[in-house]
Coordinates of C-alpha atoms in Angstrom, one line a residue:
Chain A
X1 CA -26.7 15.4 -8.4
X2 CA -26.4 17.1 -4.8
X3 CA -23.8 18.8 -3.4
X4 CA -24.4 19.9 0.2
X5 CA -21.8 22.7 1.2
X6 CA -21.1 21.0 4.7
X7 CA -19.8 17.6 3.0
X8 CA -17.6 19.9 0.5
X9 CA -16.1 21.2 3.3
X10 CA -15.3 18.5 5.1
X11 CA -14.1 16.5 2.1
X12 CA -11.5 19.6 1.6
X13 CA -10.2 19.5 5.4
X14 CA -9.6 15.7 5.1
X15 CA -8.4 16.1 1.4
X16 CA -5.7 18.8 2.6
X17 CA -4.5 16.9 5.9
X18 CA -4.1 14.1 4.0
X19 CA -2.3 15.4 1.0
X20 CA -0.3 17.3 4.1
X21 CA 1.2 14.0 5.9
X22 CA 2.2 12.7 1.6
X23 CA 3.9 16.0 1.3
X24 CA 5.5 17.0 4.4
X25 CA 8.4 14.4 4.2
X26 CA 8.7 14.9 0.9
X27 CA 9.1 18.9 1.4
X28 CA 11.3 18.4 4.3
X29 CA 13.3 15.9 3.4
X30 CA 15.3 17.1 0.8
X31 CA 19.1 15.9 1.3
X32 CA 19.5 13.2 -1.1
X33 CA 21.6 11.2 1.8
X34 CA 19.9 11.7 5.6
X35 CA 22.3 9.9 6.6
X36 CA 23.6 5.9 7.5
X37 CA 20.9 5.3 10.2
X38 CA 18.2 7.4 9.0
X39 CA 18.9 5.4 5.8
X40 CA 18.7 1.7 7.8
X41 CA 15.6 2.4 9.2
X42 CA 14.1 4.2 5.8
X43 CA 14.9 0.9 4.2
X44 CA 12.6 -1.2 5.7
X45 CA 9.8 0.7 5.8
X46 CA 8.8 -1.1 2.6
X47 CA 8.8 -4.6 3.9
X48 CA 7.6 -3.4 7.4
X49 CA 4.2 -1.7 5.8
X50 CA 3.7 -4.4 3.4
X51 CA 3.9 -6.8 6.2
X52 CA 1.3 -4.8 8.2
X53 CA -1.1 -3.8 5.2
X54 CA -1.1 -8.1 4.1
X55 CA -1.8 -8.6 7.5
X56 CA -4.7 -6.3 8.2
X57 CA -5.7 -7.4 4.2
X58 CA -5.6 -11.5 5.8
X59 CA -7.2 -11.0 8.8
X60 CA -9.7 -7.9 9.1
X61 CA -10.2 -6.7 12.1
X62 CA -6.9 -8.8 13.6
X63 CA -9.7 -12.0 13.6
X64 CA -9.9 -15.0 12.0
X65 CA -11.7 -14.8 9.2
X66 CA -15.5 -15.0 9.4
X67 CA -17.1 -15.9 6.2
X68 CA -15.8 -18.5 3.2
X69 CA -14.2 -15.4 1.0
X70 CA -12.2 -14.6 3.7
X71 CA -10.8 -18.8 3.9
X72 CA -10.5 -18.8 0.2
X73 CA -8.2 -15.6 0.5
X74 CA -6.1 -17.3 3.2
X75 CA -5.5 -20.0 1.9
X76 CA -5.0 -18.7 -1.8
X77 CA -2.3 -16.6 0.0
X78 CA 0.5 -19.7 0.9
X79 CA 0.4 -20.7 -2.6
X80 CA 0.4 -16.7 -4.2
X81 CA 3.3 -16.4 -1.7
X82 CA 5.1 -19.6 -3.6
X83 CA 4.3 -18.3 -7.1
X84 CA 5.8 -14.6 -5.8
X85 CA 9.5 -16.6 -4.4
X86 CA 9.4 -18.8 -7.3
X87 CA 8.9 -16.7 -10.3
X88 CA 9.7 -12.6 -8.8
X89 CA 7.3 -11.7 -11.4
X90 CA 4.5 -9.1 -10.1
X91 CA 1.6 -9.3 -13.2
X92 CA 1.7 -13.2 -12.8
X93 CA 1.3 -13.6 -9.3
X94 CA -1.6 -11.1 -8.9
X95 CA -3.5 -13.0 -11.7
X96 CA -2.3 -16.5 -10.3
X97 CA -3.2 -15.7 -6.8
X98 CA -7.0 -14.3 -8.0
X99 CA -6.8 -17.2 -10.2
X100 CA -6.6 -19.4 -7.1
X101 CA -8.9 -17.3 -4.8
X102 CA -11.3 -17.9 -7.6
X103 CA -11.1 -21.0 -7.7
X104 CA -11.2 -21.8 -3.9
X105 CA -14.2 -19.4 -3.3
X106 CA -15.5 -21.9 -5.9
X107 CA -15.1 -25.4 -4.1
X108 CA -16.5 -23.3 -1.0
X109 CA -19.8 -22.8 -3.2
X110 CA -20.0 -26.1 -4.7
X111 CA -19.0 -27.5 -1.4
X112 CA -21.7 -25.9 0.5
X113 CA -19.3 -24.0 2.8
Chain B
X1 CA 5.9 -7.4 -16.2
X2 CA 8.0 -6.1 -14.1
X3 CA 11.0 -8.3 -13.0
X4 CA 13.2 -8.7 -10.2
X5 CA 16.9 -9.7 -9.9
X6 CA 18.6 -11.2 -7.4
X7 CA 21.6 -8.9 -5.5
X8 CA 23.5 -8.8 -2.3
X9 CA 20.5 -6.8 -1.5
X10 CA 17.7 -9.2 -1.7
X11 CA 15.3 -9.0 -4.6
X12 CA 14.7 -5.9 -6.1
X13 CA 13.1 -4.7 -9.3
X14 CA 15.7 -4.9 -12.1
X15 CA 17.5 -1.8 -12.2
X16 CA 17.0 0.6 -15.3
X17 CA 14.8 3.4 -15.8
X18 CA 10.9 3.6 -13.7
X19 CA 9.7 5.1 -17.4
X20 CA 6.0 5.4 -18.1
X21 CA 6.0 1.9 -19.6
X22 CA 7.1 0.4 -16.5
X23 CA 4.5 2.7 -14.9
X24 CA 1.4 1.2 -16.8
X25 CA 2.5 -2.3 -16.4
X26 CA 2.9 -1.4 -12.2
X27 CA -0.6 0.1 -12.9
X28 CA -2.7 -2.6 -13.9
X29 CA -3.0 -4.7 -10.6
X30 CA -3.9 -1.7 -8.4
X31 CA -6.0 -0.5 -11.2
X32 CA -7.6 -3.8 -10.9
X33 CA -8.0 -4.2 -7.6
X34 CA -8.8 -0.3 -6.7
X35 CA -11.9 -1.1 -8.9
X36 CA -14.0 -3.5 -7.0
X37 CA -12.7 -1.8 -3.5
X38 CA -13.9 1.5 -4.9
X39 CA -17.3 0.3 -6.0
X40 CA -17.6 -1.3 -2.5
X41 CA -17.4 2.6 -0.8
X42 CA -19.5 3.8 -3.5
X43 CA -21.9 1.5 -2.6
X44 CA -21.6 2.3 1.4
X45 CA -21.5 5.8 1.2
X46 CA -24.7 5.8 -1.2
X47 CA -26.3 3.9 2.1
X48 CA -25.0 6.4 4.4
X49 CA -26.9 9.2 2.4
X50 CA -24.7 10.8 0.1
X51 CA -25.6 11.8 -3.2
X52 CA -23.8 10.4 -6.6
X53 CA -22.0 13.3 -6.8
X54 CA -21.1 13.9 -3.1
X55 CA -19.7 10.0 -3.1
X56 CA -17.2 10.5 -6.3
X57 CA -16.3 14.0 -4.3
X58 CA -15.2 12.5 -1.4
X59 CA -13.0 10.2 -3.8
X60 CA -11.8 13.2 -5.9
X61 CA -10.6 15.3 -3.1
X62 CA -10.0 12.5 -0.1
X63 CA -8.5 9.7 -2.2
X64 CA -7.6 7.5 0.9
X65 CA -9.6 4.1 0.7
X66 CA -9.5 3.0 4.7
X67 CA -10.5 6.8 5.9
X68 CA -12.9 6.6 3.1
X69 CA -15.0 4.0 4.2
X70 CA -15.1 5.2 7.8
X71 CA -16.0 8.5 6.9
X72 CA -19.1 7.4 4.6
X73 CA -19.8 5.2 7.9
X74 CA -19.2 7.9 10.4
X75 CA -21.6 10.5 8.0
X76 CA -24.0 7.8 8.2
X77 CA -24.4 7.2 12.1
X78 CA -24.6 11.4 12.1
X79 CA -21.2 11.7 13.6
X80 CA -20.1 15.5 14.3
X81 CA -17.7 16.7 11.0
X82 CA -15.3 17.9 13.6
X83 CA -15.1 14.3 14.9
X84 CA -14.9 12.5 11.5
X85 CA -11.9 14.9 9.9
X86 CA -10.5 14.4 13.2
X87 CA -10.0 10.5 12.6
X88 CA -10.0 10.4 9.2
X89 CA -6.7 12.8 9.4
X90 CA -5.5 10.7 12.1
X91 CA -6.0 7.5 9.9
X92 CA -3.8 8.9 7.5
X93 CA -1.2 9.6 9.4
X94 CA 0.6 6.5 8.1
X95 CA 1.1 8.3 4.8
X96 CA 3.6 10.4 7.0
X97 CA 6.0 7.1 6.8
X98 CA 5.9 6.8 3.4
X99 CA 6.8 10.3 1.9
X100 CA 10.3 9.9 4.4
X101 CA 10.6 6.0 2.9
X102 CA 10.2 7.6 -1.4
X103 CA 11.8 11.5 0.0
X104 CA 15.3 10.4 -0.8
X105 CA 14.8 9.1 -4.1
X106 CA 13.1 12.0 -5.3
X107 CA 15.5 14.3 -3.7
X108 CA 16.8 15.6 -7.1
X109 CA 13.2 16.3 -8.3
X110 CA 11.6 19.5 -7.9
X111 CA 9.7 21.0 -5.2
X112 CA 6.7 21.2 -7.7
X113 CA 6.7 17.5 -9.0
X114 CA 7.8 16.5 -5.7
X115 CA 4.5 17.8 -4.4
X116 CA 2.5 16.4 -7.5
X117 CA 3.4 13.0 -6.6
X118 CA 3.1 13.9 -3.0
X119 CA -1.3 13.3 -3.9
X120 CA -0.9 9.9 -5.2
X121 CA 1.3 8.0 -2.5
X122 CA -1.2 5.5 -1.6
X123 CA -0.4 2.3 0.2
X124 CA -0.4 0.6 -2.6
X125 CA 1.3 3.1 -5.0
X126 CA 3.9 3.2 -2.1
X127 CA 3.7 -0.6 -1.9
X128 CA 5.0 -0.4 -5.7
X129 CA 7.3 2.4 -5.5
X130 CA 8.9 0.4 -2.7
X131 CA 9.6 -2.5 -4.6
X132 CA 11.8 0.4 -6.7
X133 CA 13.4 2.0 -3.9
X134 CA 16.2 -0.3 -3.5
X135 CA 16.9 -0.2 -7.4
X136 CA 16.9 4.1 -6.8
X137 CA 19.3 3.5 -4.5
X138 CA 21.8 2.0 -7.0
X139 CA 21.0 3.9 -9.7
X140 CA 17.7 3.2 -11.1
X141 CA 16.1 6.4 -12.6
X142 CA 13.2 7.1 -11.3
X143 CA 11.7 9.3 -13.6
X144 CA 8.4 11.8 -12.9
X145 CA 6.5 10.3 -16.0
X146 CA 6.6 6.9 -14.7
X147 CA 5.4 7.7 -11.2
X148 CA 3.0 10.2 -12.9
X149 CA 1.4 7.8 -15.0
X150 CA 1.0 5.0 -12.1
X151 CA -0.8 7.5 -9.6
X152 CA -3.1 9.0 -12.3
X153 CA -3.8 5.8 -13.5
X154 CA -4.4 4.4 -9.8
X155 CA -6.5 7.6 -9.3
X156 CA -8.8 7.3 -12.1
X157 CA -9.3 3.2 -11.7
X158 CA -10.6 4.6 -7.6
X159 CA -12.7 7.5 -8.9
X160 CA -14.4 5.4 -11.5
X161 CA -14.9 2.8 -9.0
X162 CA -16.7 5.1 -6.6
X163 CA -18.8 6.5 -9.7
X164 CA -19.7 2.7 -10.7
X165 CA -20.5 2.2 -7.1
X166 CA -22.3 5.0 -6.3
X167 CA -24.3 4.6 -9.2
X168 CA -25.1 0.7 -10.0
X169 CA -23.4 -0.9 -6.7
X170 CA -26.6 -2.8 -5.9
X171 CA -27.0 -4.3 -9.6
X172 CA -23.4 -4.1 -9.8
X173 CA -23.1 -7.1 -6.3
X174 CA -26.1 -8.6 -7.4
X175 CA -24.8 -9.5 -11.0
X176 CA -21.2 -10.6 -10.0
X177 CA -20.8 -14.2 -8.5
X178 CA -19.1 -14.7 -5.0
X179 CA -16.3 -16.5 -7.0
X180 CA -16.3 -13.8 -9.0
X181 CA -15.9 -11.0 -5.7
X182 CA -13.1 -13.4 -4.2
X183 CA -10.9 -13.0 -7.1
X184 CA -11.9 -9.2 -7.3
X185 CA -11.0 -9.0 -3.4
X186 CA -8.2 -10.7 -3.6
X187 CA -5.9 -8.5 -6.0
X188 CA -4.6 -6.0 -3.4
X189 CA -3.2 -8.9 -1.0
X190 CA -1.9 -10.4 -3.9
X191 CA -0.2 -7.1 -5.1
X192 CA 1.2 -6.8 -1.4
X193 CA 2.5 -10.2 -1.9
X194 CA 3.9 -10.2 -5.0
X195 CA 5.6 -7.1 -3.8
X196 CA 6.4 -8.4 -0.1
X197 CA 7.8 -11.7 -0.6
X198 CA 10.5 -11.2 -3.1
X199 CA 11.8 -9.0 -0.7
X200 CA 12.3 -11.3 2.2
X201 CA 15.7 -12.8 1.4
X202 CA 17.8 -11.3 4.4
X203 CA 16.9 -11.4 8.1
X204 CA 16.5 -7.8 8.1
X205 CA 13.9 -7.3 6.4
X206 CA 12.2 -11.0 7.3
X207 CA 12.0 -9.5 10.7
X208 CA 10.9 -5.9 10.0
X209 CA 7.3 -7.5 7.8
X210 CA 7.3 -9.9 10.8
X211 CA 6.7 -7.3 13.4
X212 CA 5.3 -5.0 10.9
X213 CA 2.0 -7.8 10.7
X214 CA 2.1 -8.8 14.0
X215 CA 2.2 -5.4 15.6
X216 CA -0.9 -4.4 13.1
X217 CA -3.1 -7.1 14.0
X218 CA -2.0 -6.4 17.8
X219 CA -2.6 -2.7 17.8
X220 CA -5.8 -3.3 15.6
X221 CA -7.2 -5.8 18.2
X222 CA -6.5 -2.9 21.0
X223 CA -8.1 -0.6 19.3
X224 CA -5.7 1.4 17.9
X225 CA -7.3 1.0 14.4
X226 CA -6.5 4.4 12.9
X227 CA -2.6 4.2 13.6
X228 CA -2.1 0.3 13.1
X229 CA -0.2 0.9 10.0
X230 CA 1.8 3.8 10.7
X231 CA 3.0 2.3 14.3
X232 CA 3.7 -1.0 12.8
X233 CA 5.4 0.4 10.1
X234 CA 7.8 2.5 12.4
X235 CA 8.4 -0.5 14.6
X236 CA 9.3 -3.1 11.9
X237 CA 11.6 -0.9 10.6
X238 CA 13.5 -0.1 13.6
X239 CA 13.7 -3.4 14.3
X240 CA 14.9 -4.2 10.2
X241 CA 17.4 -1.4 10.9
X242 CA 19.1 -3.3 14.2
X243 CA 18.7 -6.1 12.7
X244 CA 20.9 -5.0 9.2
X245 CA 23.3 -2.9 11.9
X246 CA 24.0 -6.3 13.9
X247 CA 24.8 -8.2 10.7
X248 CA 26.9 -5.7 9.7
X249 CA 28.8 -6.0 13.5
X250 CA 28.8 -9.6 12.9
X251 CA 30.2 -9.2 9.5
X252 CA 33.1 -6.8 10.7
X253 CA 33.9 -8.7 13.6
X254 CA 34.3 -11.9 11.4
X255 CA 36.5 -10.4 9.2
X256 CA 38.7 -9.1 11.7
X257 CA 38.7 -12.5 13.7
X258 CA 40.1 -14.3 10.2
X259 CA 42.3 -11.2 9.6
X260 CA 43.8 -11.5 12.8
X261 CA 44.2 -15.8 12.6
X262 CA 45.8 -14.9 8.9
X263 CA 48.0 -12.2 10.6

């Protein structure tokens, strides 16, 4: 169990400049109302990251996906996306849509794909 | 499970108290996904050259999955260290977004739990938190435990991973079936859209995850891989914010119109 000084150190810069950019808004940002437009915009972060993070999940690299895992996950996504509208409930579409990948990357096997 | 209700709002996670039971329960799908991602850098960094305990450091004192991976890959194509804390910061910028999403919410908290939670905001912890925000708004109370116990439990779900990786990854990919790493794969874009689509009952925000994934795949494809996220991010919700200000306009306007035929 090594532990070479050099990578310490470099684990601790990245470790602090990353704990840095989670804790500077929250350090600076203290009034409980920034006010109306500050507000807008702060309110769709949320959808406007997930949006981007589902994307880059979907399609890696911004391509089509190369390999049969990558199909089954696109294509489990439409229906994971119906269970999410349909039933608001966060537990059952996570195991629904793995469910479905699953069973997709499955077919793809027995399929030959 | 958690539960939304429908509002004037959109969907949003039932209002009520973000306690540590709530917490778990918002646990158990990163947890669950963090677990096979995790074992996946354990398993790269370990070919890259790091040692067991040098892998699960990187995890303990990093704790940033994307930067993660390309600093394992960076290490192991002999990269200067300047270099690689140089992007791997940069990759993380994105985080910057999320701390000013959660800062009003926690407002009332103090400076030292504030900066406790500050370690944990994740994507996908802020993915969760986000689904909250609206309810915090409103009233929800978000309390320190509950957030606490969803980052610690997310932490130690990642760290394990890395350890499992670092230490079995080969037997580990070897014994599961690709059915089998499908599912596992697939439980952090089905968090994202579990947490995404209930939100996506109002233009606004229909627009803002629009351009959020577009802009992301587009500034990924150009190369801008290390600020994809955090550029997105801003512009979707610039645009969800003009967007919410012109139905609002629209709104007013109307009002007045049947004000002024009723007057």
């Amino acid at each position: 169990m090594s532990l070479r000084w050099e990578y310490l150190v470099l684990f601790l810069v990245v470790g602090l400049g990353t704990y840095a950019s989670r804790v500077a808004p929250l350090a600076l940002m203290r009034r409980r109302d920034p006010g109306r437009g500050v507000r807008a915009v702060l309110d769709y972060v949320g959808p406007a990251v997930l949006g981007a993070l589902l994307a880059g999940a979907l399609f890696p690299e911004a391509r089509m996906p190369q390999e049969p895992q990558g199909w089954a996950a696109l294509a489990a996504a439409i229906p994971t996306w119906w269970v999410a509208r349909r039933t608001g409930n966060l537990g059952l579409t996570v195991v629904a849509g793995m469910g479905l990948a699953w069973l997709l990357a499955g077919i793809a096997g027995l399929a030959g794909l | 499970m958690a539960v939304y209700s429908r509002s004037e709002r959109g969907v949003q996670l039932a209002t009520g108290t973000f306690g540590i039971a709530r917490g778990w329960v918002a646990a158990v799908p990163i947890a669950v996904g963090y677990l096979p991602a995790a074992a996946a850098y354990g398993l790269v960094a370990r070919q890259a050259g790091l040692s067991v305990a040098e892998t699960v450091a990187m995890s303990v004192l990093v704790y940033a999955g994307a930067s993660q991976f390309a600093m394992a890959g960076m290490i192991g194509s002999g990269v200067a260290a300047p270099a690689i804390a140089a992007t791997a910061v940069m990759m993380n910028l994105r985080h910057l977004l999320y701390g000013a999403a959660v800062a009003p919410a926690l407002s009332r908290w103090s400076p030292l739990r504030r900066a406790a939670v500050a370690f944990g905001l994740t994507d996908e912890v802020f993915a969760t938190t986000s689904a909250v925000l609206p309810g915090a708004a409103q009233g929800t109370l978000f309390r320190f435990d509950g957030l606490l116990v969803l980052e610690l439990s997310a932490y130690a779900s990642w760290v394990a991973g890395s350890w499992l990786g670092a230490v079995s990854g080969r037997r580990l990919l070897a014994a599961v079936s690709p059915a089998v790493e499908s599912a596992l794969a697939f439980a952090l874009p089905a968090l994202f859209i579990a947490l995404l689509a209930p939100q996506l009952n109002r233009r606004p925000a229909l627009g803002a995850a629009g351009l959020g994934a577009v802009a992301a795949l587009a500034l990924e494809a150009a190369g801008l891989t290390g600020w994809n996220v955090l550029l997105a991010g801003a512009l979707g919700a610039l645009l969800g914010a003009w967007l919410h200000d012109r139905q609002r306009g629209a709104g007013g306007r109307t009002r007045q119109s049947r004000g002024g035929a009723l007057g």
